[in-house]
XYZ file of C-alpha atoms in Angstrom:
571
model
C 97.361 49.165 102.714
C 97.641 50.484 98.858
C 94.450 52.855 98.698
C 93.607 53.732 95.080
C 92.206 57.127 93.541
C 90.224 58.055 90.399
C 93.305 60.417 88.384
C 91.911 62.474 85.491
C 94.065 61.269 82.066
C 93.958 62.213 78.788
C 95.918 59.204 76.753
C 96.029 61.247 73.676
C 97.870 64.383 73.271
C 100.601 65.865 70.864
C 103.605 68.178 71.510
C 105.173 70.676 68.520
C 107.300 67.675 66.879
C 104.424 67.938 64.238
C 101.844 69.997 62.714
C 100.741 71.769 66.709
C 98.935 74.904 66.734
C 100.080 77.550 68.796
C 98.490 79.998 70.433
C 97.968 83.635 68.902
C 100.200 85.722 69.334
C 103.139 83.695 70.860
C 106.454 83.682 70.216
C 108.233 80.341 71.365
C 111.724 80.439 69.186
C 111.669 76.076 69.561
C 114.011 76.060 66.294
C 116.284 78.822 67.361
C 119.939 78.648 65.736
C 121.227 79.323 69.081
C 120.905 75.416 70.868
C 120.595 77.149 74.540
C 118.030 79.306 73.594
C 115.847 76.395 71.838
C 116.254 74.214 74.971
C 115.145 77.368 77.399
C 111.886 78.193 74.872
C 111.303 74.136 74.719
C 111.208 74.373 78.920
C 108.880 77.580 78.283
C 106.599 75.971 75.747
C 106.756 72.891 78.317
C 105.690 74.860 81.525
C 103.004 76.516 79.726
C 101.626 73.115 77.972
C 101.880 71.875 82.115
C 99.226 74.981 83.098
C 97.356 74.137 80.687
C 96.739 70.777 81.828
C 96.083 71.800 85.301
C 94.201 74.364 84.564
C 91.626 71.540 82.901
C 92.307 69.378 85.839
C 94.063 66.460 84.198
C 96.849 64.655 86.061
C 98.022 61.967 83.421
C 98.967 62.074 80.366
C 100.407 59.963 77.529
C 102.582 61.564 74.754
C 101.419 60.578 71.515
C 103.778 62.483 68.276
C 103.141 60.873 65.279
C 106.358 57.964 64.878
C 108.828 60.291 67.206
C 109.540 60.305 70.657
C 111.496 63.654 70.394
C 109.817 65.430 73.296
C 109.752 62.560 75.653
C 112.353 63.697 78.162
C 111.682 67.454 78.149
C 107.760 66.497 78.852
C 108.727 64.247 81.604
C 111.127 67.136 83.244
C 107.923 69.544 82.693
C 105.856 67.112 84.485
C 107.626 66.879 87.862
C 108.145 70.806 87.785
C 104.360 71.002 87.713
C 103.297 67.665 89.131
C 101.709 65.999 86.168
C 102.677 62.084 85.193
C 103.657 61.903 81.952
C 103.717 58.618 80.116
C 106.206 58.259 77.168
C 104.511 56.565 74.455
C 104.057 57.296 70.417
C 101.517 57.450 67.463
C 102.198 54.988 64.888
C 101.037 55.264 61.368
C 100.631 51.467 60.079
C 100.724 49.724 56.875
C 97.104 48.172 57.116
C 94.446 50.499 55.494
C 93.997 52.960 53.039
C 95.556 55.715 54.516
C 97.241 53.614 57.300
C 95.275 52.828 61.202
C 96.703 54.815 63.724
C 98.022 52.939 67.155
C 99.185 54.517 70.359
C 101.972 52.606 71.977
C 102.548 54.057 75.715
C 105.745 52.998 77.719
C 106.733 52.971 81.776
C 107.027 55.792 83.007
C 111.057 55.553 82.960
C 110.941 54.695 79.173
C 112.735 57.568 77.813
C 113.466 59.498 74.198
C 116.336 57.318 73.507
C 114.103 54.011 74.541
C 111.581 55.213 71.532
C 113.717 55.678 69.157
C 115.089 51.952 68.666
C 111.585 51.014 68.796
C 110.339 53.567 66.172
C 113.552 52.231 64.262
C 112.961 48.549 65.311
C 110.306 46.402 66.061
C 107.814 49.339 64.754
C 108.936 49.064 61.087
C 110.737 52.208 60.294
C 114.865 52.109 59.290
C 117.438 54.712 58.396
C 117.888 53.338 55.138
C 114.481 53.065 53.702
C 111.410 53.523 55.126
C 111.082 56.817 57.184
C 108.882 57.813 59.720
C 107.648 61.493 57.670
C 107.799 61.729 53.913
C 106.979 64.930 51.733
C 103.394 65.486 49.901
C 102.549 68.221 48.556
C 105.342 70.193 50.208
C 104.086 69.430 53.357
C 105.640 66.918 56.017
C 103.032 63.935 56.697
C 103.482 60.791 59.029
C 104.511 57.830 56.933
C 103.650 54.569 57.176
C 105.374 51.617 58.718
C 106.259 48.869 56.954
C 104.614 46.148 59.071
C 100.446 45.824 59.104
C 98.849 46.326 62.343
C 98.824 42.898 63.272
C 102.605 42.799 62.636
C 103.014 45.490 64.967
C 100.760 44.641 67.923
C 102.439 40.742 67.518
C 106.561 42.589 67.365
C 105.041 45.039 70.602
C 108.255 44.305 73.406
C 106.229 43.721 76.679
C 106.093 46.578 79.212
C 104.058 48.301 76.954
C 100.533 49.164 75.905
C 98.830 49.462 72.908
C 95.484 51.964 72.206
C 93.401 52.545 69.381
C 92.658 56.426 69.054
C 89.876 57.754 67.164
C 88.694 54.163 65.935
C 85.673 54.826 64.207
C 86.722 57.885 61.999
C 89.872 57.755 59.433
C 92.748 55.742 60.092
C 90.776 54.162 63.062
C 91.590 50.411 63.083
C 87.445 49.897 63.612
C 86.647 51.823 60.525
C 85.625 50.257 57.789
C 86.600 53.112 55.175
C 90.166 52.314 57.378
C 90.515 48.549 57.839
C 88.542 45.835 56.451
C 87.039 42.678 56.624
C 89.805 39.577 58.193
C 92.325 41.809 59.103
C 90.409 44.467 61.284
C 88.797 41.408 63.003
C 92.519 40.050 64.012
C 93.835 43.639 65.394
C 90.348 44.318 67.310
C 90.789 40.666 68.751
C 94.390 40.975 69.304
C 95.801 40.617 72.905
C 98.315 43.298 72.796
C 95.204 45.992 72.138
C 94.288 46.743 75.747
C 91.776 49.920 74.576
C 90.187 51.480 72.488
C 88.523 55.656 71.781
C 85.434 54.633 70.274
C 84.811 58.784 70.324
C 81.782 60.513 72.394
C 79.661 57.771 74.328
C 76.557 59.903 73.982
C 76.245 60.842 70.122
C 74.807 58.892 67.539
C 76.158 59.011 64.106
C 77.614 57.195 60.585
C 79.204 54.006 60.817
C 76.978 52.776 63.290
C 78.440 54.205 66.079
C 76.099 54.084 68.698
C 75.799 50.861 68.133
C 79.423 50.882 68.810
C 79.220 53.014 72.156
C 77.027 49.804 73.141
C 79.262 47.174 72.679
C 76.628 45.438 70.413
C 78.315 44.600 67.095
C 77.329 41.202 66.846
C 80.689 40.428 64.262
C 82.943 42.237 66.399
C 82.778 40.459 70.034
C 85.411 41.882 71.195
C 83.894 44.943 71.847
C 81.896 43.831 74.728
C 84.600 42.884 77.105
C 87.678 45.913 75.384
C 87.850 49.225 77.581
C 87.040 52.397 75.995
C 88.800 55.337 76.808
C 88.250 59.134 75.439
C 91.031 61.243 74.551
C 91.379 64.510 73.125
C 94.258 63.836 70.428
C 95.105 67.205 71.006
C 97.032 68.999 68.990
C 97.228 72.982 70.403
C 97.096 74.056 74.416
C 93.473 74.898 74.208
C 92.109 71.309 73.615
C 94.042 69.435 75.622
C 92.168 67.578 78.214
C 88.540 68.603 76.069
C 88.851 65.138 76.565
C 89.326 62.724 79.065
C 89.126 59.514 81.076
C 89.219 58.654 84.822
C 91.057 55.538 86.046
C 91.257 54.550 89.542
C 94.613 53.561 90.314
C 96.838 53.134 93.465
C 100.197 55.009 91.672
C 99.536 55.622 87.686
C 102.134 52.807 86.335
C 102.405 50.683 83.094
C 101.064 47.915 85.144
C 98.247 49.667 86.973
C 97.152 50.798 83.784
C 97.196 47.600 82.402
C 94.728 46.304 85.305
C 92.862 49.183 85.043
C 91.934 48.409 81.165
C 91.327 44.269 82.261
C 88.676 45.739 85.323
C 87.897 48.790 83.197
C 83.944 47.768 84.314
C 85.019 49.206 87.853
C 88.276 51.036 86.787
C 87.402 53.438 84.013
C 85.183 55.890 83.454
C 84.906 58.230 79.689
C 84.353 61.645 80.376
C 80.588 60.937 78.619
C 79.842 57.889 81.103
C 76.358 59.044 82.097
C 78.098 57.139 85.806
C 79.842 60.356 86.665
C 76.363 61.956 86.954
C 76.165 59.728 90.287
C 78.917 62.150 91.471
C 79.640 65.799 92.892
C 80.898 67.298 90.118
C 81.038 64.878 87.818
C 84.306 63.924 89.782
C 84.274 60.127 91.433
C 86.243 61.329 94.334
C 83.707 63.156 95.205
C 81.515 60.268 96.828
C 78.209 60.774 98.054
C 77.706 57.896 100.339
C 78.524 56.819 103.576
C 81.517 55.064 104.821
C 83.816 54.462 107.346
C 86.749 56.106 106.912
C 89.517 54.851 109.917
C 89.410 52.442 112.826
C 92.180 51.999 115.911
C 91.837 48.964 118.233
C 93.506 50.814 121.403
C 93.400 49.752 125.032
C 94.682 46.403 125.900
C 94.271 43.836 123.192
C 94.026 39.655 123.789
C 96.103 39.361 120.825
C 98.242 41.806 120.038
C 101.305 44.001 122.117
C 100.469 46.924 119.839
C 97.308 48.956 119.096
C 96.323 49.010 115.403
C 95.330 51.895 113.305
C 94.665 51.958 109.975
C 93.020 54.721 107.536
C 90.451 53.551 105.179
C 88.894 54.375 101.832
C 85.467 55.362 100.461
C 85.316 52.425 97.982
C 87.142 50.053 99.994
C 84.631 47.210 100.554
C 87.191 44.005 101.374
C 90.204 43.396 102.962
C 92.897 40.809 102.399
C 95.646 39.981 104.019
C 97.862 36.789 104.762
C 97.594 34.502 108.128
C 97.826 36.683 111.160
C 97.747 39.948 109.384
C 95.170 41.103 111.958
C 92.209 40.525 109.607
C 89.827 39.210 111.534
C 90.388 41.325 114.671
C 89.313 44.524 112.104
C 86.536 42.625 110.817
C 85.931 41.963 114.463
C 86.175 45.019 115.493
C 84.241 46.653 113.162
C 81.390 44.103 113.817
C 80.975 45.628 117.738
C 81.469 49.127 116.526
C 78.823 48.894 113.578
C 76.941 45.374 113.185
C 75.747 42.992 115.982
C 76.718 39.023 115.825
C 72.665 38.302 116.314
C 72.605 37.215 112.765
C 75.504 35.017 112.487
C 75.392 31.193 112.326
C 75.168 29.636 115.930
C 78.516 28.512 115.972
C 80.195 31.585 114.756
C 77.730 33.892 117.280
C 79.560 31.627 119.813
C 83.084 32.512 118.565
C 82.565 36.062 118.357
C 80.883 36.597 121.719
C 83.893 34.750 123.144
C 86.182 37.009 120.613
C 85.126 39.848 122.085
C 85.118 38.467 125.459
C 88.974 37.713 125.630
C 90.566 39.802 122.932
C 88.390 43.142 123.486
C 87.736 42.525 126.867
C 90.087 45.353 128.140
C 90.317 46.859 124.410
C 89.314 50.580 123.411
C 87.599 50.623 119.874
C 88.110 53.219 117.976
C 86.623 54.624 114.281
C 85.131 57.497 112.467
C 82.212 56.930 110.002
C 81.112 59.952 106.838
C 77.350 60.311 106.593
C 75.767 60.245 103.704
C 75.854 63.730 101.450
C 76.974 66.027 103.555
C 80.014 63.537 104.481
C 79.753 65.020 108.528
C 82.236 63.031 110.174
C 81.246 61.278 113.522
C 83.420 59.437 115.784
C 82.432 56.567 117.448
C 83.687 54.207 120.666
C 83.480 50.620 122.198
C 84.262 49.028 125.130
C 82.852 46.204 126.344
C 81.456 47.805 129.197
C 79.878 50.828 127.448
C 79.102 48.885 123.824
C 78.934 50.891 120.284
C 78.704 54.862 121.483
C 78.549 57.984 118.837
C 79.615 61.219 120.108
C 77.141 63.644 118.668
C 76.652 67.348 119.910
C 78.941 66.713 123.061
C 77.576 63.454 124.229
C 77.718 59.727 123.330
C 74.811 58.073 122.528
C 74.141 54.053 121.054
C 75.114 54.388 117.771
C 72.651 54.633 114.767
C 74.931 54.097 111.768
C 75.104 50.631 110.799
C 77.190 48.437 108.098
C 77.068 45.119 107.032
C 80.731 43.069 108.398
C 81.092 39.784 106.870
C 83.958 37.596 107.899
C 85.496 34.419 105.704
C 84.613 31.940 108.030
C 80.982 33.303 108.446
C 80.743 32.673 103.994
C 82.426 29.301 104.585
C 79.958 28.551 107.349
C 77.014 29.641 104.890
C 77.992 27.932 102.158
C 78.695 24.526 103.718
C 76.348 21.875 102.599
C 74.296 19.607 104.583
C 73.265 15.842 102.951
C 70.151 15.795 105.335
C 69.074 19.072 104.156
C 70.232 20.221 100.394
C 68.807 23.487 100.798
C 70.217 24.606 103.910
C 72.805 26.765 101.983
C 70.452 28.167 99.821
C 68.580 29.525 102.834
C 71.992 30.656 104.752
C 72.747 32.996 101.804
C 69.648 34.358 101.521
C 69.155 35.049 105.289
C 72.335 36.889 104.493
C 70.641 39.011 102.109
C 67.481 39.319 103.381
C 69.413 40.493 106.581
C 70.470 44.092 105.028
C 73.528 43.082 103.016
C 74.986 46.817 101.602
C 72.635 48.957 103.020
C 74.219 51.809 104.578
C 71.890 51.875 107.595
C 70.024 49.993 109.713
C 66.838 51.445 111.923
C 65.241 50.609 114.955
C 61.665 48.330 114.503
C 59.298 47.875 117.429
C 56.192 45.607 117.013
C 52.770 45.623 118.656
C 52.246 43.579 121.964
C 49.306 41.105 121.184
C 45.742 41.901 121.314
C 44.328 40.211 124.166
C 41.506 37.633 123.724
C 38.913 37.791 125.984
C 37.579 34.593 128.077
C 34.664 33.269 129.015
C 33.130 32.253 132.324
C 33.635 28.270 131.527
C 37.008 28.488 131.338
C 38.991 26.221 134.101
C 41.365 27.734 136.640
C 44.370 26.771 134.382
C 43.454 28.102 131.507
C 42.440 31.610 132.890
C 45.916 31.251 134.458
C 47.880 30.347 131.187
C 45.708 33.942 129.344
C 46.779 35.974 132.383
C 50.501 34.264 132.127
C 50.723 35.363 128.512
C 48.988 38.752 129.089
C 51.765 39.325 131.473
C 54.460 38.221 129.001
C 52.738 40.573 126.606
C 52.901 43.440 128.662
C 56.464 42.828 130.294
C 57.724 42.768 126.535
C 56.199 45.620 125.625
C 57.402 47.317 129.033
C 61.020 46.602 127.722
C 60.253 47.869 123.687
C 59.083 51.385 125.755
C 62.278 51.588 127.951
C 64.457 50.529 124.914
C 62.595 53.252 122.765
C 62.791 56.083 125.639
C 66.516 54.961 126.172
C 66.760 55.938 122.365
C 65.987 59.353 123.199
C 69.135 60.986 122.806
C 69.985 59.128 119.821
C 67.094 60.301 118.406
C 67.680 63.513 118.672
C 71.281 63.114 117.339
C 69.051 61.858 114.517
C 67.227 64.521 114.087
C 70.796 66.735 114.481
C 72.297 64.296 111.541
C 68.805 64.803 109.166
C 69.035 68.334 109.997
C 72.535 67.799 108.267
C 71.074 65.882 105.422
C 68.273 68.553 104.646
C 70.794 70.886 104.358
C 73.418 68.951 101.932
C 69.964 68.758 99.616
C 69.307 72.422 99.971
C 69.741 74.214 96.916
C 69.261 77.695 95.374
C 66.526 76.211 92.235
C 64.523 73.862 95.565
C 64.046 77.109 97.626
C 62.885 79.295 94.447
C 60.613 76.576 93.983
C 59.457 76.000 97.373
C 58.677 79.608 97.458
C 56.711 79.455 94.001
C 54.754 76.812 95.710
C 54.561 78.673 99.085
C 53.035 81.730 97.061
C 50.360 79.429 94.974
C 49.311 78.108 98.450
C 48.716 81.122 99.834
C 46.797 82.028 96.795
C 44.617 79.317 96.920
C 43.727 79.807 100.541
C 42.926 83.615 99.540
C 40.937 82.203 96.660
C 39.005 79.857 98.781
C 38.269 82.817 101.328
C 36.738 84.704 98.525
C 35.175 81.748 97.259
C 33.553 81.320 101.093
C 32.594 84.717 101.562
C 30.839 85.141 98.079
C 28.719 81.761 98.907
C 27.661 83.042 102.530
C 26.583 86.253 101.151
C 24.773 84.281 97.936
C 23.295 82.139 100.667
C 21.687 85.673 102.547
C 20.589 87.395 99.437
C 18.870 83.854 98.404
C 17.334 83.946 102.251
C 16.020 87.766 101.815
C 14.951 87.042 98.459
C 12.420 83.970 99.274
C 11.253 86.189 102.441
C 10.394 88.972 100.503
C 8.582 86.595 97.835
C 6.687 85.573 101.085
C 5.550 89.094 101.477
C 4.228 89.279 97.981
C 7.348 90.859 96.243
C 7.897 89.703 93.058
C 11.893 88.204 92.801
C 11.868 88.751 89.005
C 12.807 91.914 86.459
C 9.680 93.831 88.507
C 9.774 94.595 91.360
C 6.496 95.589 93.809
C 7.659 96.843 96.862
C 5.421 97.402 100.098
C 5.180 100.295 101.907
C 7.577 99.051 104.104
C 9.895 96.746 102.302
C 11.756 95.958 105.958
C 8.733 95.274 107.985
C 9.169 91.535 107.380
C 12.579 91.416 107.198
């Protein structure tokens, strides 16, 4: 099974073949006389430009030079030293524009210098006796343009390779107006060889519309609703790169798993300002939060099978195909009786199950372990068809709690079959389906009240007091078994309470407690407030009491005062 990962990439950065910053006070001797020194400082430069990378966590990278591939094979040797993919690819300066739009091209990963070169000198519009890819202004080496327009180049792209548009919105983006305009920037957004684009940060709001842009709402430009963005940090010294970046879930990082990656980029890519990663620990989407199941074995003796079957599974693995007799629907079989029940299935499939698991699991030893939500505990649980669904929690087994939702192909087929004497009945299949729990992580326990008994009169007959006392009975013996179901559930209960206990403390946090104790302290403030409060009405209460019984002894209450000649006689 080819389980797939989020990688952290940043499709954008440069090397020293032009115009790179280096750090302060370095001393990297890249155009040394001596060739063997220059190739040991490149390596140096290299392993330093690797750290740097890790240190920001990124895993992926695509080369982008301005119209060179010079650095392509020393990167890719840096890369396996340190373990970071590194994607051969270019940054072409077009004819189209003003100042010429800017297009990454990224190759395979075995695409090498040499590769780059015939296509810089090729099919991207450059030759040795003309046009070159830098020209002189101003003293200074610049990028020149190609000789072909951006549509000439995306149409003259060889396949096996990818086209990007980097900073599209600012200068020599190929969405900028002040870059591109009118027909021609419609054709190159539209074309089919531009898989992406870096519309820049997600989350600001700016000139040239571009929040607007962010949104995919440029009512002239469709294409923007359905092209993946990525963010890159076109970096061009070792203390921006990976500033900025983009996750993309892939199995192994390839030409062609990028490529899918950009056509499912709904599910498949994520900008480093997606407010999606928010949803994560860490901002990191391997970091999940929810619960899932994470392995399953089908040991013991199996109906169908010689060999026990064990496979590892993956947090945002949700379906699984396979061709005929693959073993697909003894796992979705299996992890019906370890997680789900087959009371909600279509009659005819209940039956097929039940007798599933009677002949295939009938001397079978299930096998899986489940994540909870959060805290991601892992809990094991067991079935046999003696025994049924068992969780070991705190050194015991007890039913198990955690639930999922197992749907098999023939149980969709089944629901989606029409009827002519009843057009609705699939209508009302799917959305018992639904209204059944589909996707929620758990499932709990519901008990309802027994009836209310209705009392009779003295008319009624013999038969009727006996049907009342027949369906008291039934009332009672039902609720009899809800009780000893719920007192059975005892244990799991308190495994409950062991796995909430769990919860509580994934939630805990050093801000909740301060403010738990803020609100601990204003509590016990207002009780001491409302003591106070008491005690100076009680005593209000007695002074008002002496004050009317002195008043009844003929002692004025007011500014004067006349006492007796013994004030405490009446008191």
């Amino acid at each position: 099974m080819s389980m797939t990962k989020w990688w952290k990439c940043d499709l954008q950065v440069a090397t020293p073949a032009w115009d790179f910053t280096f750090p302060a006070g370095s001393n990297y001797r890249l155009k040394d006389a001596d060739a063997t020194l220059a190739a040991n400082e490149r390596a140096r430069f290299l392993d330093d430009y690797m750290k740097a990378l890790q240190a920001q966590g990124v895993e992926v990278i695509a080369l982008a030079d301005h119209n060179t591939g010079d650095w392509i094979d020393d990167a890719k040797a840096a890369g396996r030293r340190h373990g970071v993919i590194v994607f051969p690819g270019c940054e072409l300066t077009t004819s189209s524009g003003k100042d010429g739009a800017h297009l990454i091209v990224i190759g395979d990963r075995d695409k090498t210098t040499r590769d780059f070169d015939r296509l810089v000198y090729g099919a991207f519009g450059y030759d040795q006796a003309g046009n070159q890819p830098y020209r002189m202004i101003g003293g200074k080496l610049e990028p020149a343009p190609s000789s072909k327009s951006i549509c000439q180049l995306l149409d003259d792209l060889p396949d096996g390779y990818l086209a990007i548009g980097p900073h599209a919105l600012s200068d020599n983006g190929l969405a900028s107006s002040k870059t591109v305009k009118g027909d021609l920037r419609y054709k190159a957004l539209h074309h089919e060889r531009l898989v992406a684009i870096d519309p820049g940060d997600g989350n600001k709001t700016g000139a040239a519309n571009a929040n607007v842009f962010n949104r995919h709402h440029i009512a002239d430009l469709p294409r923007l609703r359905t092209i993946a963005f990525v963010s890159t940090s076109d970096a061009y010294s070792l203390d921006r790169l990976g500033k900025r970046f983009t996750w993309i879930r892939m199995a192994e990082p390839t030409i062609e798993a990028l490529r899918q990656a950009f056509l499912d980029h709904e599910s498949r890519i994520l900008c480093d300002w997606s407010p999606r990663l928010a949803s994560f620990k860490d901002r990191n989407p391997n970091n999940v939060r929810h619960a899932w199941i994470s392995s399953l074995t089908l040991g013991g003796t199996l109906g169908n099978s010689n060999e026990a079957l064990s496979l590892d599974l993956h947090p945002g693995l949700n379906v699984i195909v396979g061709g005929r007799g693959s073993g697909k629907s003894s796992v979705v079989a299996a992890l019906r009786q370890l997680y789900s029940n087959t009371s909600s299935l279509p009659y005819r499939l209940k039956q097929e199950a039940d007798d599933f698991a009677q002949t295939v699991f009938k001397e079978a030893a299930l096998e899986a372990t489940h994540r909870l939500q959060e805290s991601q505990a892992e809990q094991k649980v067991r079935w046999t068809l003696g025994t049924g669904s068992q969780t070991q929690a705190e050194g015991q087994f007890v039913p198990t709690s955690f639930s999922a939702t197992v749907i098999g192909q023939k149980e969709l087929f089944e629901r989606a079959a029409g009827d002519k004497n009843d057009p609705e009945l699939t209508s009302r299949s799917l959305l018992s389906l639904v209204d059944s729990g589909l996707g929620q992580p758990y499932s709990w326990h519901q008990a309802w009240d027994a009836p209310e008994l209705t009392a009779t009169s003295v008319s009624q007959t013999f038969e009727e007091l006996l049907e009342d006392a027949r369906a008291h009975w039934m009332a009672q013996r039902r609720s009899l078994e809800r009780l000893t179901a719920d007192v059975e559930q005892l244990p799991a209960l308190r495994a409950q309470m062991a796995v909430l206990a769990e919860q509580v403390a994934a939630f805990s946090a050093p801000e909740v407690k301060s403010r738990l104790s803020i609100i601990e302290m204003r509590s016990s403030e207002k009780t001491r407030l409302h003591e106070q409060r008491k005690s100076i009405e009680d005593a209000l209460t007695q002074l008002g009491s002496v004050m009317r019984r002195l008043a009844g002894n003929g002692i004025a209450t007011g500014d004067e005062v006349t006492c007796p000649k013994n004030p405490y006689q009446s008191i």
